[in-house]
Tab-separated table of C-alpha atoms in Angstrom:
chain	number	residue	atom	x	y	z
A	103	UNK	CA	126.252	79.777	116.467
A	104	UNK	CA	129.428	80.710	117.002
A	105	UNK	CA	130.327	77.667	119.623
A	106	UNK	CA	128.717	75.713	117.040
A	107	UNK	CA	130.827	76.409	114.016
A	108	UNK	CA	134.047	76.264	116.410
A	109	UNK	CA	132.873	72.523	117.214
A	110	UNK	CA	132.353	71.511	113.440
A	111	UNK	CA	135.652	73.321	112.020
A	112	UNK	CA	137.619	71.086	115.085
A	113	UNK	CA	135.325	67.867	113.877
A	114	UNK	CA	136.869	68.223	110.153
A	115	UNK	CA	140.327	68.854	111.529
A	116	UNK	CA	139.987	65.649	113.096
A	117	UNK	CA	138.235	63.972	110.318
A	118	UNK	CA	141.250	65.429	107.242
A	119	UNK	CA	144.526	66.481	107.758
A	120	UNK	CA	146.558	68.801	106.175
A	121	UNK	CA	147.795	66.483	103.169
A	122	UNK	CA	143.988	65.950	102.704
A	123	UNK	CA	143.415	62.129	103.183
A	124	UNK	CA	140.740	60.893	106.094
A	125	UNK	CA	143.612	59.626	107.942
A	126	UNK	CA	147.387	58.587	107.486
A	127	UNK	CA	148.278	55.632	105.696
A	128	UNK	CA	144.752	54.558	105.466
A	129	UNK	CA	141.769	53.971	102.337
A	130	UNK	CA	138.836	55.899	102.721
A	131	UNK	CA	135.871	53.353	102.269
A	132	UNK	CA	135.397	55.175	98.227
A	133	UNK	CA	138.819	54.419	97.855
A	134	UNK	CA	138.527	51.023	99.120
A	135	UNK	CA	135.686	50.345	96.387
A	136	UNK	CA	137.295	52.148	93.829
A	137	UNK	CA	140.136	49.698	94.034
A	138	UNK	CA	143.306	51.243	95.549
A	139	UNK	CA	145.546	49.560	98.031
A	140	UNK	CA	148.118	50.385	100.375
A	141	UNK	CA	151.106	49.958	99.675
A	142	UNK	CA	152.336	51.160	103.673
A	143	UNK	CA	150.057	51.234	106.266
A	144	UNK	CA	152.302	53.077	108.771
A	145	UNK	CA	153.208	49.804	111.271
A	146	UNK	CA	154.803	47.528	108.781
A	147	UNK	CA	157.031	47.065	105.394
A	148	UNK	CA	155.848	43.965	103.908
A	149	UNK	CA	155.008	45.150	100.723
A	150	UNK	CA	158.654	46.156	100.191
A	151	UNK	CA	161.916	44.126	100.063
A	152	UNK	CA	165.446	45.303	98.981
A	153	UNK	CA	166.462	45.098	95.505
A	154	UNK	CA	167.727	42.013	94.699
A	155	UNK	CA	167.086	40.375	97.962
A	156	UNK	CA	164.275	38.995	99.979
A	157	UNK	CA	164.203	41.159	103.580
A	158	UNK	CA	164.432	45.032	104.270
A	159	UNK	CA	167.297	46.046	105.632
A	160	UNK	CA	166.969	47.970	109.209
A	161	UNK	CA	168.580	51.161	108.037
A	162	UNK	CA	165.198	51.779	107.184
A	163	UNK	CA	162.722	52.316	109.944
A	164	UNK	CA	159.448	53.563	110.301
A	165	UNK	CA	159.052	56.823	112.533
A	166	UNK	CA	155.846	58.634	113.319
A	167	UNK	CA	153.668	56.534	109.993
A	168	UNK	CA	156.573	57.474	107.628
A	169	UNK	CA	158.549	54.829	105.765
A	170	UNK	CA	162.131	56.381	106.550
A	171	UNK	CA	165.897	56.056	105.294
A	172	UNK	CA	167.666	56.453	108.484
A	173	UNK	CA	171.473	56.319	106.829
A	174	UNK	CA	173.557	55.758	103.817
A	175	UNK	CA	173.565	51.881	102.762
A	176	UNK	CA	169.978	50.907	103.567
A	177	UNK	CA	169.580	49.805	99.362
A	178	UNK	CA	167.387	50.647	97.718
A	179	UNK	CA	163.301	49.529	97.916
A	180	UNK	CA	161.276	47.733	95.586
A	181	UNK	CA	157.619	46.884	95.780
A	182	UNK	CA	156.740	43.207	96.287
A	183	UNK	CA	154.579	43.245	93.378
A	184	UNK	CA	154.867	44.393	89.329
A	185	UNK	CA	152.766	46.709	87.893
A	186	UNK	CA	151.837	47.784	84.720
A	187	UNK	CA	149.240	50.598	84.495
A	188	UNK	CA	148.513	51.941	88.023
A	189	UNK	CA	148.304	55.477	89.275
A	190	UNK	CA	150.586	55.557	91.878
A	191	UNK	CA	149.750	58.122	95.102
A	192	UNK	CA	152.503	58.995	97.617
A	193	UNK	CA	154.087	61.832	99.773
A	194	UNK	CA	157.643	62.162	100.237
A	195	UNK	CA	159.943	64.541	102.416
A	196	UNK	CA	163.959	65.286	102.025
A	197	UNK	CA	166.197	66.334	104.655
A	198	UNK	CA	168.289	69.667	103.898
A	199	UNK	CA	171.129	68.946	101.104
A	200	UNK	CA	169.144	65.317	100.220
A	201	UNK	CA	168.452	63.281	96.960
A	202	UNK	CA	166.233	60.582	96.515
A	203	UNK	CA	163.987	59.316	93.993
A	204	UNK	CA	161.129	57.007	92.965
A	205	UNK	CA	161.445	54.549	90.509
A	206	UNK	CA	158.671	52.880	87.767
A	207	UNK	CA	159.116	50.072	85.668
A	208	UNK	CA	161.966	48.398	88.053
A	209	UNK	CA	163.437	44.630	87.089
A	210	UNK	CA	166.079	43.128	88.958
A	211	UNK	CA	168.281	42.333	85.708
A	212	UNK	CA	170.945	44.992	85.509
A	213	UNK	CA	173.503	45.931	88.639
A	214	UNK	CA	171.408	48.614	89.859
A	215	UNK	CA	167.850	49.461	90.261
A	216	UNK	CA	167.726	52.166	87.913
A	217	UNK	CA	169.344	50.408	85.267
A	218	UNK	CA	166.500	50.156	83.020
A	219	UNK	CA	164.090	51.838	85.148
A	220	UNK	CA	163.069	55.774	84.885
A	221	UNK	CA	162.855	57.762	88.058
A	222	UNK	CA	161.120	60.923	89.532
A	223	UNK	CA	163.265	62.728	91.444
A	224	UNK	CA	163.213	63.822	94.639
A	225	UNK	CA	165.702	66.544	95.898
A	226	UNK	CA	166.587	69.753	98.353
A	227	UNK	CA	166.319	72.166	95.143
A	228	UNK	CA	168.527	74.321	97.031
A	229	UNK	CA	171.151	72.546	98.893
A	230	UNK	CA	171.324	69.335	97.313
A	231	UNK	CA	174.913	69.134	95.127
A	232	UNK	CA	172.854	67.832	92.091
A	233	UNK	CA	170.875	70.871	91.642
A	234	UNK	CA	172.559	72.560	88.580
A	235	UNK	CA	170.264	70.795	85.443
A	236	UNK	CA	166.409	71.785	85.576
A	237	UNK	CA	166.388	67.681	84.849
A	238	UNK	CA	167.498	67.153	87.889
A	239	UNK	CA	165.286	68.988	90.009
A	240	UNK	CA	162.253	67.689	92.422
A	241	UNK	CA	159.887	65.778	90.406
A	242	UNK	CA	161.441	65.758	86.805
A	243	UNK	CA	161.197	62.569	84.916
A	244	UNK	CA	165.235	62.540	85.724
A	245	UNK	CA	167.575	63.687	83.196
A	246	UNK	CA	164.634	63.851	80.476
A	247	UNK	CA	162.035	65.701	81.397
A	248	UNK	CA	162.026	69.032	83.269
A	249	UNK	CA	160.026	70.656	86.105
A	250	UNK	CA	158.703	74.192	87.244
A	251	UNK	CA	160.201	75.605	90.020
A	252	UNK	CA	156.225	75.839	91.502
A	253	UNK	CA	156.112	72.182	92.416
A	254	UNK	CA	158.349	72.012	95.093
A	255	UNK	CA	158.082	72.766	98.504
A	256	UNK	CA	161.021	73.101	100.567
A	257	UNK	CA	163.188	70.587	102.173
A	258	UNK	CA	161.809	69.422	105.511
A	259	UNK	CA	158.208	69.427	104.800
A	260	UNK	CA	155.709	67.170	102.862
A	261	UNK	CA	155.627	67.054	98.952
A	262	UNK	CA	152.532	65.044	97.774
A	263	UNK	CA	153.318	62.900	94.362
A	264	UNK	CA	151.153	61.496	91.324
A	265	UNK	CA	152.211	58.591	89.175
A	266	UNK	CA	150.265	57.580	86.302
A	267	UNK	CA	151.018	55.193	83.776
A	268	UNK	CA	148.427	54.099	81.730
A	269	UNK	CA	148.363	52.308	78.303
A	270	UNK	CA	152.053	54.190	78.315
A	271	UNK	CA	150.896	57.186	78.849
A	272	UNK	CA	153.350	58.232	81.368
A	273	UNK	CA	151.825	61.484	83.663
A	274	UNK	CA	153.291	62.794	86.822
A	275	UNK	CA	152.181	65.417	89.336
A	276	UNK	CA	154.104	66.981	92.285
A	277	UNK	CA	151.984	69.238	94.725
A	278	UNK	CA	149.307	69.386	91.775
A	279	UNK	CA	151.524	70.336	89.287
A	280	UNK	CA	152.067	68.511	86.069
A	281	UNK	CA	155.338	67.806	85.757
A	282	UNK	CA	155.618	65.076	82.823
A	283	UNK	CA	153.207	63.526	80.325
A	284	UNK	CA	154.755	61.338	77.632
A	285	UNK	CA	153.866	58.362	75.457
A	286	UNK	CA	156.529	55.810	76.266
A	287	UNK	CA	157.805	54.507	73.087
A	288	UNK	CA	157.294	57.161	71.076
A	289	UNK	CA	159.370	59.193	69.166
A	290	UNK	CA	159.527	61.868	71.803
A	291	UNK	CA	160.545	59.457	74.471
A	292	UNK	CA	162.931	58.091	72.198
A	293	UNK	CA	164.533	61.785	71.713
A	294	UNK	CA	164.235	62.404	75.233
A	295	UNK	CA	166.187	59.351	76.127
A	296	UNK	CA	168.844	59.617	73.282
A	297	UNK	CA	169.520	63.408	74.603
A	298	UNK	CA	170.310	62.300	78.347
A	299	UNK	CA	172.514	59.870	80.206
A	300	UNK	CA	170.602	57.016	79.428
A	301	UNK	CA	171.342	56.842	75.385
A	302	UNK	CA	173.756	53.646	75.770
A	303	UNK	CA	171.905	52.271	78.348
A	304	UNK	CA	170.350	48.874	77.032
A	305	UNK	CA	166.860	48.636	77.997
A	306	UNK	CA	166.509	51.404	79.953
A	307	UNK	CA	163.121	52.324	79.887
A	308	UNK	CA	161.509	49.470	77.593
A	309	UNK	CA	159.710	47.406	80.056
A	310	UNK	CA	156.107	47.633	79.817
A	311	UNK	CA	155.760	46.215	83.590
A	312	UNK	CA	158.125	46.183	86.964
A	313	UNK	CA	158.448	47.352	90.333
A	314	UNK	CA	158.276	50.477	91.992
A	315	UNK	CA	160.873	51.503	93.849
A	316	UNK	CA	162.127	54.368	96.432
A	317	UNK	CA	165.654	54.960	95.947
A	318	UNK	CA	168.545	54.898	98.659
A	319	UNK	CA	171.057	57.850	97.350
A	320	UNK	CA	172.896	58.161	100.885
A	321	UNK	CA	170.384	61.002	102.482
A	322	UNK	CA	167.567	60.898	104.894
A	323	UNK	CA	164.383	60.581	103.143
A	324	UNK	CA	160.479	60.168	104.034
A	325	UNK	CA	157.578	58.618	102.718
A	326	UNK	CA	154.494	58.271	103.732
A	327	UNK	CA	150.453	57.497	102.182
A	328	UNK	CA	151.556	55.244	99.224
A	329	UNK	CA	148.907	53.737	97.754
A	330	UNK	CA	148.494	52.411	94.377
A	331	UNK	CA	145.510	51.554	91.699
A	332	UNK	CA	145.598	48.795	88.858
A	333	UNK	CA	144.132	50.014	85.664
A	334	UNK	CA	144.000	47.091	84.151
């Protein structure tokens, strides 16, 4: 019995890994029919381009199935494709001191890709400089919304992420935590952008589709099991 449950328990091991999903970077066949995609695969980038451009740039790399940002003046990432309601599933991983974020709702109109687009953050809560707001911390809605300290795990090791826009309902989960859930255009989000940096920003945060994006801020970043699903 005993040699029997030892086989099994090593037969799971091999069947989930410790962020849960069958195997990296890959659908489970319920997933498949329940219509998410992959938005990296672990061998290639060619869902992604550069903002504003038509290639990736080789500053980022893929390493062991992770999508990484090897140095300072990669640019930033956008998805090939625009979105509207999805539910967006990804794991991300900072190196000590880093900042990073993901972005919804991208366009390519304004200088920079968070010109008009909101982003989760992504941060070393205890080393990175911009750790002094409680909107700035690891998976706020950035500068709007904040986030309890219990949704972060340290820097160097895998946070798992949950973005979910539907009908603008705008939820978000780090590590199973609910960090933000907000109607877009309502009068809450309107508060919640007049009180942050974004006030005299025009259009920020008014598109009802765009790109996702994963944001170059100068550190070493991971990512790694993005998939996405279409509501609508």
């Amino acid at each position: 019995m005993k040699t029997f449950t030892l086989l099994m328990s090593g037969l799971l091991l091999g069947v989930f890994n410790s962020s849960g999903y069958a195997q990296e970077n890959q659908l489970t066949a319920n997933e498949k029919q329940d219509g998410w995609q992959l938005l990296f695969d672990g061998s290639d980038m060619s869902q992604w381009r550069n903002y504003q451009k038509s290639s990736v740039s080789d500053k980022w790399q893929i390493e062991n199935g992770a999508l990484k940002l090897t140095e300072a003046g990669a640019g930033d990432l956008i998805s090939k494709s625009k979105y509207e309601d999805f539910d967006l599933k990804l794991e991300w991983k900072i190196s000590e001191g880093g900042n990073s974020g993901v972005l919804i709702m991208a366009d390519e109109e304004g200088k920079y890709i968070y010109s008009h687009a909101p982003e989760i953050q992504i941060l070393d809560n205890e080393k990175a400089h911009d750790n002094k707001i409680d909107t700035h911390l690891a998976g706020s809605l950035y500068d709007m919304v904040a986030v309890h300290k219990s949704a972060l795990k340290p820097a160097g090791q895998w946070n798992q992420l949950r973005i979910k826009l539907n009908d603008k309902l705008l939820q978000v989960w780090q590590n199973g935590v609910i960090t933000t859930n907000v109607v877009i255009g309502s009068s809450t989000w309107d508060t919640l952008i007049a009180n942050s940096k974004f006030a005299d920003w025009k259009g920020f945060g008014e598109n009802r589709s765009g790109h996702i994006g994963l944001q170059d801020h100068g550190n070493v970043v991971w990512f790694k099991n993005i998939r996405i699903k279409e509501l609508n």
